[in-house]
Amino acid sequence: PATRTLMAHRSRLAGFIIDCEGGALADAAAFWGEALGLGVVDPDEGGEDKYARLAQGPGGLHIEVQKVT
């Protein structure tokens, strides 16, 4: 019988977004930045009051706070 070589799949988490409902985006970003021990790099990324970017997390994680309604 033929043999197959199986390749192991390797994945890694590249980042995550924290949804925050209600309140000011800057306040939510400040809270999560403090809770995670990360600074707020951009409190209003894109200027639309939708996303705030935190400093790079452990292992190079990209972390954002997202304002949802």
GROMACS .gro file of C-alpha atoms in nm:
model
   69
    1PRO     CA    1   0.000   0.000   0.000
    2ALA     CA    2   0.107   0.360  -0.063
    3THR     CA    3   0.226   0.559   0.234
    4ARG     CA    4   0.132   0.919   0.297
    5THR     CA    5   0.343   1.175   0.472
    6LEU     CA    6   0.132   1.379   0.709
    7MET     CA    7   0.235   1.732   0.785
    8ALA     CA    8   0.159   1.869   1.127
    9HIS     CA    9  -0.057   2.180   1.115
   10ARG     CA   10   0.088   2.465   1.314
   11SER     CA   11  -0.123   2.762   1.415
   12ARG     CA   12  -0.067   3.056   1.639
   13LEU     CA   13  -0.286   3.327   1.778
   14ALA     CA   14  -0.194   3.657   1.609
   15GLY     CA   15  -0.424   3.888   1.801
   16PHE     CA   16  -0.767   3.953   1.941
   17ILE     CA   17  -1.030   4.223   1.969
   18ILE     CA   18  -1.213   4.306   2.290
   19ASP     CA   19  -1.574   4.419   2.234
   20CYS     CA   20  -1.695   4.697   2.463
   21GLU     CA   21  -2.057   4.804   2.464
   22GLY     CA   22  -2.154   5.150   2.586
   23GLY     CA   23  -1.936   5.421   2.733
   24ALA     CA   24  -1.639   5.601   2.584
   25LEU     CA   25  -1.392   5.407   2.372
   26ALA     CA   26  -1.097   5.585   2.537
   27ASP     CA   27  -1.220   5.482   2.884
   28ALA     CA   28  -1.261   5.118   2.775
   29ALA     CA   29  -0.914   5.118   2.615
   30ALA     CA   30  -0.761   5.267   2.931
   31PHE     CA   31  -0.933   5.001   3.144
   32TRP     CA   32  -0.820   4.708   2.929
   33GLY     CA   33  -0.472   4.852   2.885
   34GLU     CA   34  -0.436   4.871   3.263
   35ALA     CA   35  -0.591   4.526   3.316
   36LEU     CA   36  -0.351   4.368   3.067
   37GLY     CA   37  -0.049   4.576   3.166
   38LEU     CA   38  -0.027   4.736   2.821
   39GLY     CA   39  -0.027   5.097   2.713
   40VAL     CA   40  -0.277   5.250   2.472
   41VAL     CA   41  -0.090   5.317   2.147
   42ASP     CA   42  -0.378   5.478   1.956
   43PRO     CA   43  -0.699   5.567   2.147
   44ASP     CA   44  -0.895   5.624   1.823
   45GLU     CA   45  -0.735   5.425   1.541
   46GLY     CA   46  -0.873   5.547   1.209
   47GLY     CA   47  -1.048   5.846   1.369
   48GLU     CA   48  -1.394   5.685   1.362
   49ASP     CA   49  -1.436   5.618   1.737
   50LYS     CA   50  -1.455   5.243   1.668
   51TYR     CA   51  -1.115   5.094   1.755
   52ALA     CA   52  -0.837   5.165   2.003
   53ARG     CA   53  -0.505   4.987   1.965
   54LEU     CA   54  -0.313   4.865   2.267
   55ALA     CA   55   0.062   4.811   2.281
   56GLN     CA   56   0.189   4.483   2.145
   57GLY     CA   57   0.102   4.197   2.377
   58PRO     CA   58   0.302   3.891   2.479
   59GLY     CA   59   0.436   3.696   2.183
   60GLY     CA   60   0.365   3.988   1.950
   61LEU     CA   61  -0.015   3.976   1.990
   62HIS     CA   62  -0.209   4.255   1.817
   63ILE     CA   63  -0.477   4.372   2.063
   64GLU     CA   64  -0.758   4.619   1.998
   65VAL     CA   65  -1.061   4.740   2.188
   66GLN     CA   66  -1.371   4.772   1.967
   67LYS     CA   67  -1.670   4.991   2.046
   68VAL     CA   68  -1.996   4.809   1.969
   69THR     CA   69  -2.357   4.920   1.996
   0.00000   0.00000   0.00000
